Each structure stands twice: as structure tokens, then as C-alpha cells.
Tab-separated table of C-alpha atoms in Angstrom:
chain	number	residue	atom	x	y	z
V	22	MET	CA	46.676	126.687	25.272
V	23	SER	CA	43.484	126.072	27.227
V	24	LEU	CA	42.947	129.801	27.665
V	25	LEU	CA	43.730	130.462	23.995
V	26	ILE	CA	41.180	127.842	22.944
V	27	LYS	CA	38.606	129.342	25.306
V	28	ARG	CA	39.266	132.905	24.068
V	29	LEU	CA	38.908	131.752	20.455
V	30	GLY	CA	35.436	130.352	21.149
V	31	GLY	CA	36.056	126.815	22.430
V	32	ALA	CA	37.490	123.612	21.015
V	33	GLN	CA	35.155	123.310	18.027
V	34	LEU	CA	35.707	126.873	16.803
V	35	PHE	CA	39.436	126.645	17.546
V	36	THR	CA	39.622	123.482	15.419
V	37	SER	CA	37.689	125.177	12.636
V	38	ARG	CA	40.036	128.166	12.678
V	39	LEU	CA	43.098	125.920	12.743
V	40	ASN	CA	41.748	123.927	9.779
V	41	TYR	CA	41.217	127.198	7.925
V	42	LEU	CA	44.811	128.204	8.627
V	43	HIS	CA	46.046	124.973	7.034
V	44	ASP	CA	43.538	124.812	4.169
V	45	SER	CA	43.609	128.473	3.095
V	46	GLY	CA	47.223	128.655	1.993
V	47	ILE	CA	48.029	131.260	4.673
V	48	LEU	CA	50.310	128.831	6.487
V	49	TYR	CA	53.688	127.947	5.019
V	50	VAL	CA	55.096	124.902	6.773
V	51	GLY	CA	58.590	125.817	5.552
V	52	ASP	CA	58.770	128.446	8.302
V	53	GLU	CA	59.557	127.331	11.859
V	54	GLN	CA	56.650	129.109	13.536
V	55	ALA	CA	54.265	126.879	11.558
V	56	PHE	CA	55.503	123.665	13.169
V	57	LEU	CA	53.369	123.581	16.315
V	58	THR	CA	50.219	124.490	14.359
V	59	VAL	CA	50.343	121.023	12.775
V	60	PHE	CA	49.872	119.527	16.253
V	61	GLN	CA	47.716	122.079	18.079
V	62	PHE	CA	44.670	119.903	17.393
V	63	HIS	CA	45.879	117.756	20.311
V	64	TYR	CA	44.995	120.575	22.719
V	65	ALA	CA	41.429	120.706	21.369
V	66	GLY	CA	40.959	116.955	21.809
V	67	ARG	CA	41.399	116.108	18.112
V	68	PRO	CA	44.763	114.303	17.855
V	69	ALA	CA	43.543	112.519	14.714
V	70	LEU	CA	43.526	115.854	12.897
V	71	SER	CA	47.170	116.368	13.886
V	72	ALA	CA	47.947	112.934	12.440
V	73	ALA	CA	46.143	113.844	9.212
V	74	ARG	CA	48.074	117.123	8.879
V	75	SER	CA	51.384	115.431	9.656
V	76	HIS	CA	50.689	112.749	7.060
V	77	PHE	CA	49.803	115.466	4.544
V	78	TYR	CA	52.876	117.661	5.009
V	79	ILE	CA	55.118	114.614	4.945
V	80	PRO	CA	55.478	113.667	2.059
V	81	SER	CA	53.925	116.607	0.171
V	82	GLN	CA	56.435	119.185	1.459
V	83	PHE	CA	59.234	116.976	2.807
V	84	ASN	CA	60.406	114.349	0.331
V	85	THR	CA	63.326	113.206	-1.812
V	86	SER	CA	62.713	115.673	-4.641
V	87	VAL	CA	65.049	118.596	-5.421
V	88	SER	CA	62.750	120.883	-3.423
V	89	GLY	CA	62.060	118.243	-0.764
V	90	ILE	CA	62.915	120.455	2.199
V	91	PRO	CA	60.851	123.637	2.175
V	92	GLY	CA	62.200	126.870	3.567
V	93	ASN	CA	65.742	127.293	4.754
V	94	ASP	CA	67.343	124.395	6.619
V	95	ASP	CA	70.454	126.319	7.661
V	96	GLY	CA	69.857	125.601	11.351
V	97	GLY	CA	68.470	122.086	10.870
V	98	ALA	CA	64.886	122.997	11.793
V	99	MET	CA	63.298	121.643	8.614
V	100	GLY	CA	65.159	118.350	8.799
V	101	SER	CA	64.351	118.036	12.506
V	102	PHE	CA	60.674	118.738	11.837
V	103	ALA	CA	60.604	115.967	9.229
V	104	VAL	CA	62.375	113.463	11.478
V	105	LEU	CA	60.200	114.214	14.517
V	106	ASN	CA	57.022	113.952	12.430
V	107	MET	CA	58.156	110.624	11.062
V	108	MET	CA	58.990	109.381	14.569
V	109	GLY	CA	55.489	110.286	15.762
V	110	LEU	CA	56.590	112.292	18.810
V	111	PHE	CA	56.540	116.043	18.416
V	112	PRO	CA	58.179	117.931	21.319
V	113	VAL	CA	56.517	121.018	22.742
V	114	HIS	CA	59.325	123.525	23.272
V	115	GLY	CA	60.333	124.145	26.864
V	116	GLN	CA	57.978	121.478	28.232
V	117	ASP	CA	58.123	117.839	29.205
V	118	VAL	CA	55.519	117.067	26.538
V	119	TYR	CA	55.743	115.043	23.325
V	120	LEU	CA	52.551	115.000	21.263
V	121	ILE	CA	51.815	111.510	19.911
V	122	THR	CA	50.978	110.736	16.285
V	123	PRO	CA	51.604	107.445	14.479
V	124	PRO	CA	55.180	107.078	13.250
V	125	PHE	CA	55.742	106.569	9.538
V	126	PHE	CA	57.311	103.182	10.311
V	127	LYS	CA	56.010	99.926	11.729
V	128	GLU	CA	58.322	100.338	14.713
V	129	ILE	CA	61.008	102.720	15.889
V	130	SER	CA	63.341	102.513	18.871
V	131	ILE	CA	65.368	105.244	20.521
V	132	ARG	CA	68.263	104.331	22.821
V	133	ASN	CA	69.175	106.739	25.602
V	134	SER	CA	72.961	107.054	25.412
V	135	VAL	CA	73.187	107.936	29.117
V	136	THR	CA	70.882	105.342	30.717
V	137	GLY	CA	70.941	102.712	27.967
V	138	ALA	CA	67.155	102.531	28.151
V	139	VAL	CA	65.301	101.884	24.903
V	140	ALA	CA	61.996	103.584	24.085
V	141	THR	CA	60.051	101.761	21.366
V	142	ILE	CA	56.982	102.960	19.511
V	143	ARG	CA	55.144	100.225	17.639
V	144	ASN	CA	52.278	100.671	15.186
V	145	LEU	CA	49.813	97.800	15.299
V	146	ASN	CA	47.889	97.413	12.011
V	147	PHE	CA	50.628	99.415	10.296
V	148	ASP	CA	49.554	100.499	6.820
V	149	PRO	CA	52.480	101.278	4.466
V	150	THR	CA	50.042	103.210	2.206
V	151	TYR	CA	49.399	105.576	5.148
V	152	LYS	CA	45.613	105.369	4.997
V	153	ALA	CA	45.262	103.852	8.493
V	154	ILE	CA	46.859	106.781	10.345
V	155	TYR	CA	44.403	107.259	13.206
V	156	ILE	CA	45.164	105.945	16.686
V	157	GLN	CA	42.298	103.777	17.913
V	158	SER	CA	43.893	102.861	21.240
V	159	ALA	CA	47.306	102.786	22.865
V	160	THR	CA	49.176	100.941	25.566
V	161	ARG	CA	52.343	101.854	27.404
V	162	ASP	CA	54.182	98.803	28.675
V	163	GLY	CA	51.002	96.765	28.248
V	164	LYS	CA	48.724	99.151	30.177
V	165	PRO	CA	46.092	101.375	28.516
V	166	TRP	CA	47.430	104.833	27.574
V	167	THR	CA	44.742	107.390	26.789
V	168	LYS	CA	46.803	110.584	26.956
V	169	ASN	CA	47.588	112.062	23.531
V	170	TRP	CA	51.053	112.982	24.793
V	171	ILE	CA	53.925	111.401	26.678
V	172	GLY	CA	56.653	112.794	28.911
V	173	HIS	CA	60.432	112.672	28.775
V	174	ASP	CA	60.437	109.818	31.297
V	175	PHE	CA	59.586	107.544	28.362
V	176	PHE	CA	63.071	108.207	26.972
V	177	ASN	CA	64.813	108.073	30.376
V	178	GLN	CA	63.179	104.844	31.544
V	179	GLY	CA	62.462	103.211	28.211
V	180	GLY	CA	59.467	101.066	27.483
V	181	VAL	CA	57.040	100.233	24.706
V	182	LEU	CA	54.277	102.469	23.408
V	183	GLU	CA	51.944	100.480	21.145
V	184	LEU	CA	49.527	102.334	18.921
V	185	GLU	CA	46.624	100.465	17.340
V	186	LEU	CA	45.862	102.190	14.048
V	187	GLY	CA	42.670	102.430	11.996
V	188	LEU	CA	41.124	104.186	9.019
V	189	THR	CA	38.929	106.658	10.925
V	190	GLU	CA	39.196	109.114	13.786
V	191	SER	CA	38.462	107.530	17.161
V	192	ALA	CA	37.821	108.733	20.699
V	193	TRP	CA	41.438	108.033	21.719
V	194	GLY	CA	43.132	111.024	23.350
V	195	THR	CA	40.048	113.241	23.177
V	196	GLN	CA	38.925	113.521	26.804
V	197	ASN	CA	39.931	116.531	28.930
V	198	GLU	CA	42.170	114.347	31.113
V	199	ASP	CA	43.987	113.105	27.966
V	200	LEU	CA	44.967	116.555	26.674
V	201	PRO	CA	48.476	117.965	27.025
V	202	PRO	CA	49.064	120.060	30.148
V	203	SER	CA	48.295	123.756	30.014
V	204	MET	CA	49.058	126.555	32.442
V	205	SER	CA	45.391	127.481	32.324
V	206	HIS	CA	42.291	125.311	32.334
V	207	TYR	CA	38.840	125.907	30.934
């Protein structure tokens, strides 16, 4: 991803192009290859934009209406996309990386059926109107967490990830050391 961002002109231009993809109508989120594009802002140091896109697509495209699951859910991809978005942890395929956005609930817990460990994600300042959807700061087990992603160890070991939410984009998760891992670096 780092090399892709560099080849496309850097983080600012990459973000601009990604926004265009979402705003232009070119992208159809009811097709599986669109899923990661909702969260690619994390790699450019703009996790708040991923949160905004996630909170747009759910509920506009995924809801309880007759057409509330876009595309074809024959393999469960659409339903999984909705659930993962609402949990606030989007997995990057084939990697030990879960991109963090605020869950759609005040708190969620996931129990590991093998280890018994419980991973809890808690939104501080939770806003049920979904206006305060931007992470201002985070802690993992009481210690500051600046990375905009988390690894699978969170589910194996359990723990608490607390996300303080606010109305505007913050500097949380934006520094180079906070970005998801990439095979290349720029």
C-alpha cells in the first residue's frame, strides 16, 4: 500500500483520488472488491475518512429495507461486510491487521471460543445519532493506543480497546508509525 500511495502521488493525492472513487458513483459497494476501498484511508493516515465512509454506507446501503443488502449475498460477503463495519474492526485479507473504526454500538465484546479470552471495544462519548464518529484517542488495556489498526493477538489474549469519540477528525492514527504495515515503505 505504501508503494501504491507513493506511485499515485503521495497521501494527499491518494486520498483525493479515493474520495473521487466514492463520490463519483463509480464505486458500487455491493461488489466485494469495493470493501477495502472504504478503509484504504487508514494507509494514507486518514482513518477518520474511513469512519465517515463506513458510517455512510451503513445504513444507506445496508439496512432493514427490502433492498437492505446490496449485491448478491450468496456467499455471505455482504452480510459479513455489514457486521464487520458495525463491529469497527475491518480485517485486511491474508494479514494480521484489523483496521479500527468506531463500532456502531456503545460496546461490543467478542469471546474466543478456544482461549475463552474476551476482546471488548468500548466507545467513550458514544453518540447514538452517529455524528460523533471520529476517534480522538484510544487506549488498549488502559495504555495509549495510537495505531489505527490492531492485530489478531487482541482476540487471542483479550483485553479492552477504548475509543474516545468526537465530532471532528483528529490526529489519532495519522502518524507514519500508526499506519497499518506495508511490504514497502515510502
